[in-house]
């Protein structure tokens, strides 16, 4: 089997073992766990039968096992009945290049992207809520959002040109934290949030209600920006991909970190 293009932007392994591969030129690919065969879908003339754009930045599986796709022209959603719904389609010159999707415990899908506002999509009634910018001294700091991360009642919002912001959905309140220039975030599912970007690794601990920023963990110092985080809940380890320091595996419970780079 082959994929539709080499311009791969994101991958997702779903709960059934299927592999989803997005491209920025030829739509979406799916590789079956049963047959190992591949198929792909491109944007269609009819909005009922495919993606809203062939430029797909991110793919996300929600709690119901349904797939969401963030494109350069909004969000496409395909439900279990293969019914397509599109949100935030670019209109009136508005930018809707979606870079990040995550689901809150209340079922809403939160959306962030490049040069656009932050939104929440309700699966129940298909309504869309735009998150207000918030107070000047504590609200959103950027419209270039690389990551939205849902953790309990909180939505963490990080990107370039501003500090990371925590929005509480229950109290509708905002709070800012260092660092700035955020590329990715991850959570252990128990309140701890890992923040990565130009300033190294930030770790939010709920008991302190603050983010501690590290340029060194254990024996490894960081000299390049962090690019991608992935938290493995089975082993309670954080995997870190950097923009020059290789791949690292960090164990928060012990503080141990190991680097895997081209020397190994």
PDB file of C-alpha atoms in Angstrom, residues 25-208:
ATOM      1  CA  UNK A  25      -1.439  18.396  -0.372  1.00  0.00           C
ATOM      2  CA  UNK A  26      -3.536  15.265  -0.944  1.00  0.00           C
ATOM      3  CA  UNK A  27      -5.962  14.899   1.930  1.00  0.00           C
ATOM      4  CA  UNK A  28      -6.214  12.089   4.427  1.00  0.00           C
ATOM      5  CA  UNK A  29      -4.947   8.495   4.481  1.00  0.00           C
ATOM      6  CA  UNK A  30      -6.161   5.511   6.513  1.00  0.00           C
ATOM      7  CA  UNK A  31      -4.252   2.237   6.818  1.00  0.00           C
ATOM      8  CA  UNK A  32      -6.382  -0.704   7.894  1.00  0.00           C
ATOM      9  CA  UNK A  33      -5.075  -2.847  10.782  1.00  0.00           C
ATOM     10  CA  UNK A  34      -6.778  -5.907   9.294  1.00  0.00           C
ATOM     11  CA  UNK A  35      -5.722  -5.778   5.650  1.00  0.00           C
ATOM     12  CA  UNK A  36      -2.807  -3.311   5.792  1.00  0.00           C
ATOM     13  CA  UNK A  37      -4.380  -1.657   2.769  1.00  0.00           C
ATOM     14  CA  UNK A  38      -4.555   2.111   2.412  1.00  0.00           C
ATOM     15  CA  UNK A  39      -7.219   4.477   1.159  1.00  0.00           C
ATOM     16  CA  UNK A  40      -7.437   8.224   1.131  1.00  0.00           C
ATOM     17  CA  UNK A  41     -10.046  10.920   0.754  1.00  0.00           C
ATOM     18  CA  UNK A  42      -9.729  14.361  -0.735  1.00  0.00           C
ATOM     19  CA  UNK A  43     -11.994  17.374  -0.510  1.00  0.00           C
ATOM     20  CA  UNK A  44     -15.188  16.881  -2.464  1.00  0.00           C
ATOM     21  CA  UNK A  45     -17.523  19.140  -4.393  1.00  0.00           C
ATOM     22  CA  UNK A  46     -20.295  17.964  -2.073  1.00  0.00           C
ATOM     23  CA  UNK A  47     -19.757  18.863   1.608  1.00  0.00           C
ATOM     24  CA  UNK A  48     -21.512  15.621   2.552  1.00  0.00           C
ATOM     25  CA  UNK A  49     -18.852  13.311   1.192  1.00  0.00           C
ATOM     26  CA  UNK A  50     -15.398  14.432   2.235  1.00  0.00           C
ATOM     27  CA  UNK A  51     -12.948  16.860   3.757  1.00  0.00           C
ATOM     28  CA  UNK A  52     -13.386  20.604   3.517  1.00  0.00           C
ATOM     29  CA  UNK A  53      -9.772  20.857   2.277  1.00  0.00           C
ATOM     30  CA  UNK A  54      -6.921  18.636   1.063  1.00  0.00           C
ATOM     31  CA  UNK A  55      -4.541  20.547   3.388  1.00  0.00           C
ATOM     32  CA  UNK A  56      -4.883  18.613   6.675  1.00  0.00           C
ATOM     33  CA  UNK A  57      -2.790  19.700   9.667  1.00  0.00           C
ATOM     34  CA  UNK A  58      -4.111  17.500  12.458  1.00  0.00           C
ATOM     35  CA  UNK A  59      -6.269  14.406  13.051  1.00  0.00           C
ATOM     36  CA  UNK A  60      -7.968  13.665  16.388  1.00  0.00           C
ATOM     37  CA  UNK A  61     -10.097  10.799  17.734  1.00  0.00           C
ATOM     38  CA  UNK A  62     -12.713  11.819  20.304  1.00  0.00           C
ATOM     39  CA  UNK A  63     -14.132   9.860  23.234  1.00  0.00           C
ATOM     40  CA  UNK A  64     -16.826   8.311  21.006  1.00  0.00           C
ATOM     41  CA  UNK A  65     -14.270   7.012  18.535  1.00  0.00           C
ATOM     42  CA  UNK A  66     -15.196   9.609  15.921  1.00  0.00           C
ATOM     43  CA  UNK A  67     -12.587  11.435  13.885  1.00  0.00           C
ATOM     44  CA  UNK A  68     -11.954  15.171  13.569  1.00  0.00           C
ATOM     45  CA  UNK A  69      -9.680  16.789  11.007  1.00  0.00           C
ATOM     46  CA  UNK A  70      -8.139  20.244  11.260  1.00  0.00           C
ATOM     47  CA  UNK A  71      -7.449  21.768   7.851  1.00  0.00           C
ATOM     48  CA  UNK A  72      -6.398  25.103   6.424  1.00  0.00           C
ATOM     49  CA  UNK A  73     -10.081  25.894   5.834  1.00  0.00           C
ATOM     50  CA  UNK A  74     -11.675  24.798   9.091  1.00  0.00           C
ATOM     51  CA  UNK A  75     -12.623  21.568  10.852  1.00  0.00           C
ATOM     52  CA  UNK A  76     -14.190  18.469   9.305  1.00  0.00           C
ATOM     53  CA  UNK A  77     -15.904  15.823  11.445  1.00  0.00           C
ATOM     54  CA  UNK A  78     -16.951  12.335  10.335  1.00  0.00           C
ATOM     55  CA  UNK A  79     -19.263  10.440  12.694  1.00  0.00           C
ATOM     56  CA  UNK A  80     -19.829   6.707  13.102  1.00  0.00           C
ATOM     57  CA  UNK A  81     -22.481   6.810  10.354  1.00  0.00           C
ATOM     58  CA  UNK A  82     -20.001   8.363   7.906  1.00  0.00           C
ATOM     59  CA  UNK A  83     -21.864  11.667   8.028  1.00  0.00           C
ATOM     60  CA  UNK A  84     -19.654  14.709   7.482  1.00  0.00           C
ATOM     61  CA  UNK A  85     -20.017  18.056   9.247  1.00  0.00           C
ATOM     62  CA  UNK A  86     -17.786  21.082   8.656  1.00  0.00           C
ATOM     63  CA  UNK A  87     -17.065  23.917  11.071  1.00  0.00           C
ATOM     64  CA  UNK A  88     -15.265  27.263  10.909  1.00  0.00           C
ATOM     65  CA  UNK A  89     -15.137  27.332   7.124  1.00  0.00           C
ATOM     66  CA  UNK A  90     -13.094  30.311   5.970  1.00  0.00           C
ATOM     67  CA  UNK A  91     -15.443  33.157   5.150  1.00  0.00           C
ATOM     68  CA  UNK A  92     -15.106  36.877   4.595  1.00  0.00           C
ATOM     69  CA  UNK A  93     -11.337  36.590   4.550  1.00  0.00           C
ATOM     70  CA  UNK A  94     -11.150  35.031   8.044  1.00  0.00           C
ATOM     71  CA  UNK A  95      -8.226  32.688   8.650  1.00  0.00           C
ATOM     72  CA  UNK A  96      -9.137  29.210   9.897  1.00  0.00           C
ATOM     73  CA  UNK A  97      -5.933  27.209   9.558  1.00  0.00           C
ATOM     74  CA  UNK A  98      -6.470  24.709  12.355  1.00  0.00           C
ATOM     75  CA  UNK A  99      -3.378  23.314  14.111  1.00  0.00           C
ATOM     76  CA  UNK A 100      -4.713  21.720  17.302  1.00  0.00           C
ATOM     77  CA  UNK A 101      -7.789  19.809  18.496  1.00  0.00           C
ATOM     78  CA  UNK A 102      -8.631  18.405  21.926  1.00  0.00           C
ATOM     79  CA  UNK A 103     -11.760  17.296  23.760  1.00  0.00           C
ATOM     80  CA  UNK A 104     -12.881  18.536  27.176  1.00  0.00           C
ATOM     81  CA  UNK A 105     -14.672  16.290  29.701  1.00  0.00           C
ATOM     82  CA  UNK A 106     -17.991  17.984  28.782  1.00  0.00           C
ATOM     83  CA  UNK A 107     -17.599  16.645  25.238  1.00  0.00           C
ATOM     84  CA  UNK A 108     -16.772  19.907  23.485  1.00  0.00           C
ATOM     85  CA  UNK A 109     -13.951  19.948  20.944  1.00  0.00           C
ATOM     86  CA  UNK A 110     -11.553  22.843  21.429  1.00  0.00           C
ATOM     87  CA  UNK A 111      -9.856  24.316  18.382  1.00  0.00           C
ATOM     88  CA  UNK A 112      -6.729  26.453  17.980  1.00  0.00           C
ATOM     89  CA  UNK A 113      -4.807  27.525  14.927  1.00  0.00           C
ATOM     90  CA  UNK A 114      -2.572  29.914  13.080  1.00  0.00           C
ATOM     91  CA  UNK A 115      -3.765  33.518  13.069  1.00  0.00           C
ATOM     92  CA  UNK A 116      -7.257  32.628  14.296  1.00  0.00           C
ATOM     93  CA  UNK A 117      -9.372  32.770  17.435  1.00  0.00           C
ATOM     94  CA  UNK A 118      -9.883  29.838  19.820  1.00  0.00           C
ATOM     95  CA  UNK A 119     -13.206  28.005  19.498  1.00  0.00           C
ATOM     96  CA  UNK A 120     -15.208  25.252  21.201  1.00  0.00           C
ATOM     97  CA  UNK A 121     -17.497  23.002  19.146  1.00  0.00           C
ATOM     98  CA  UNK A 122     -20.441  21.258  20.804  1.00  0.00           C
ATOM     99  CA  UNK A 123     -21.075  17.763  19.495  1.00  0.00           C
ATOM    100  CA  UNK A 124     -24.549  17.752  21.029  1.00  0.00           C
ATOM    101  CA  UNK A 125     -26.042  20.624  19.030  1.00  0.00           C
ATOM    102  CA  UNK A 126     -23.197  21.440  16.589  1.00  0.00           C
ATOM    103  CA  UNK A 127     -22.931  24.967  17.937  1.00  0.00           C
ATOM    104  CA  UNK A 128     -19.645  26.889  17.895  1.00  0.00           C
ATOM    105  CA  UNK A 129     -18.467  29.211  20.671  1.00  0.00           C
ATOM    106  CA  UNK A 130     -15.630  31.665  20.168  1.00  0.00           C
ATOM    107  CA  UNK A 131     -13.501  32.124  23.270  1.00  0.00           C
ATOM    108  CA  UNK A 132     -13.335  35.844  24.175  1.00  0.00           C
ATOM    109  CA  UNK A 133      -9.880  37.380  24.299  1.00  0.00           C
ATOM    110  CA  UNK A 134     -10.312  38.035  28.016  1.00  0.00           C
ATOM    111  CA  UNK A 135      -8.836  40.731  30.276  1.00  0.00           C
ATOM    112  CA  UNK A 136      -5.842  42.661  28.951  1.00  0.00           C
ATOM    113  CA  UNK A 137      -3.669  41.673  31.930  1.00  0.00           C
ATOM    114  CA  UNK A 138      -4.550  37.968  32.038  1.00  0.00           C
ATOM    115  CA  UNK A 139      -6.410  36.905  28.879  1.00  0.00           C
ATOM    116  CA  UNK A 140      -5.239  35.395  25.610  1.00  0.00           C
ATOM    117  CA  UNK A 141      -1.823  36.499  24.453  1.00  0.00           C
ATOM    118  CA  UNK A 142      -1.683  35.165  20.896  1.00  0.00           C
ATOM    119  CA  UNK A 143      -3.763  34.218  17.864  1.00  0.00           C
ATOM    120  CA  UNK A 144      -1.018  31.866  16.712  1.00  0.00           C
ATOM    121  CA  UNK A 145      -2.024  28.838  18.780  1.00  0.00           C
ATOM    122  CA  UNK A 146       0.003  25.679  18.265  1.00  0.00           C
ATOM    123  CA  UNK A 147      -1.654  23.678  21.063  1.00  0.00           C
ATOM    124  CA  UNK A 148      -4.928  23.571  22.963  1.00  0.00           C
ATOM    125  CA  UNK A 149      -4.886  21.053  25.813  1.00  0.00           C
ATOM    126  CA  UNK A 150      -7.902  20.074  27.917  1.00  0.00           C
ATOM    127  CA  UNK A 151      -7.193  19.064  31.509  1.00  0.00           C
ATOM    128  CA  UNK A 152     -10.242  18.762  33.788  1.00  0.00           C
ATOM    129  CA  UNK A 153     -12.082  22.092  33.894  1.00  0.00           C
ATOM    130  CA  UNK A 154      -9.112  23.856  32.317  1.00  0.00           C
ATOM    131  CA  UNK A 155      -8.142  24.524  28.722  1.00  0.00           C
ATOM    132  CA  UNK A 156      -4.449  25.323  28.271  1.00  0.00           C
ATOM    133  CA  UNK A 157      -3.643  27.496  25.261  1.00  0.00           C
ATOM    134  CA  UNK A 158      -0.099  27.932  23.964  1.00  0.00           C
ATOM    135  CA  UNK A 159       1.550  29.370  20.889  1.00  0.00           C
ATOM    136  CA  UNK A 160       4.028  31.921  19.686  1.00  0.00           C
ATOM    137  CA  UNK A 161       4.146  35.599  20.648  1.00  0.00           C
ATOM    138  CA  UNK A 162       2.802  35.193  24.161  1.00  0.00           C
ATOM    139  CA  UNK A 163       2.657  33.306  27.454  1.00  0.00           C
ATOM    140  CA  UNK A 164       0.688  30.119  27.900  1.00  0.00           C
ATOM    141  CA  UNK A 165      -2.866  30.810  29.125  1.00  0.00           C
ATOM    142  CA  UNK A 166      -5.111  28.617  31.275  1.00  0.00           C
ATOM    143  CA  UNK A 167      -8.847  29.126  30.783  1.00  0.00           C
ATOM    144  CA  UNK A 168     -11.200  27.611  33.362  1.00  0.00           C
ATOM    145  CA  UNK A 169     -14.467  26.548  31.742  1.00  0.00           C
ATOM    146  CA  UNK A 170     -16.346  26.415  35.055  1.00  0.00           C
ATOM    147  CA  UNK A 171     -15.483  29.925  36.270  1.00  0.00           C
ATOM    148  CA  UNK A 172     -14.813  31.510  32.842  1.00  0.00           C
ATOM    149  CA  UNK A 173     -11.554  32.878  34.252  1.00  0.00           C
ATOM    150  CA  UNK A 174      -8.104  33.253  32.720  1.00  0.00           C
ATOM    151  CA  UNK A 175      -4.600  32.964  34.091  1.00  0.00           C
ATOM    152  CA  UNK A 176      -1.215  33.409  32.420  1.00  0.00           C
ATOM    153  CA  UNK A 177       1.937  31.422  33.065  1.00  0.00           C
ATOM    154  CA  UNK A 178       5.484  31.520  31.801  1.00  0.00           C
ATOM    155  CA  UNK A 179       6.943  30.296  29.494  1.00  0.00           C
ATOM    156  CA  UNK A 180       6.135  31.833  26.139  1.00  0.00           C
ATOM    157  CA  UNK A 181       6.745  30.561  22.603  1.00  0.00           C
ATOM    158  CA  UNK A 182       4.927  27.224  23.035  1.00  0.00           C
ATOM    159  CA  UNK A 183       5.144  24.391  20.515  1.00  0.00           C
ATOM    160  CA  UNK A 184       3.360  21.584  22.394  1.00  0.00           C
ATOM    161  CA  UNK A 185       1.869  20.514  25.731  1.00  0.00           C
ATOM    162  CA  UNK A 186       0.917  17.216  27.338  1.00  0.00           C
ATOM    163  CA  UNK A 187      -0.713  16.039  30.567  1.00  0.00           C
ATOM    164  CA  UNK A 188      -0.379  13.015  32.813  1.00  0.00           C
ATOM    165  CA  UNK A 189      -4.147  13.025  33.313  1.00  0.00           C
ATOM    166  CA  UNK A 190      -3.792  13.808  37.021  1.00  0.00           C
ATOM    167  CA  UNK A 191      -3.316  17.567  36.881  1.00  0.00           C
ATOM    168  CA  UNK A 192       0.335  17.859  35.880  1.00  0.00           C
ATOM    169  CA  UNK A 193       0.893  19.677  32.573  1.00  0.00           C
ATOM    170  CA  UNK A 194       4.137  19.594  30.577  1.00  0.00           C
ATOM    171  CA  UNK A 195       4.877  22.658  28.454  1.00  0.00           C
ATOM    172  CA  UNK A 196       7.506  22.722  25.725  1.00  0.00           C
ATOM    173  CA  UNK A 197       8.903  25.365  23.416  1.00  0.00           C
ATOM    174  CA  UNK A 198      11.749  27.812  23.043  1.00  0.00           C
ATOM    175  CA  UNK A 199      12.348  28.090  26.811  1.00  0.00           C
ATOM    176  CA  UNK A 200      12.954  24.394  27.511  1.00  0.00           C
ATOM    177  CA  UNK A 201      10.546  22.213  29.507  1.00  0.00           C
ATOM    178  CA  UNK A 202       7.937  23.737  31.790  1.00  0.00           C
ATOM    179  CA  UNK A 203       6.160  21.574  34.360  1.00  0.00           C
ATOM    180  CA  UNK A 204       2.898  22.725  35.964  1.00  0.00           C
ATOM    181  CA  UNK A 205       2.180  21.060  39.283  1.00  0.00           C
ATOM    182  CA  UNK A 206      -1.324  21.607  40.667  1.00  0.00           C
ATOM    183  CA  UNK A 207      -0.193  21.618  44.291  1.00  0.00           C
ATOM    184  CA  UNK A 208       2.011  24.636  43.591  1.00  0.00           C
TER     185      UNK A 208
END
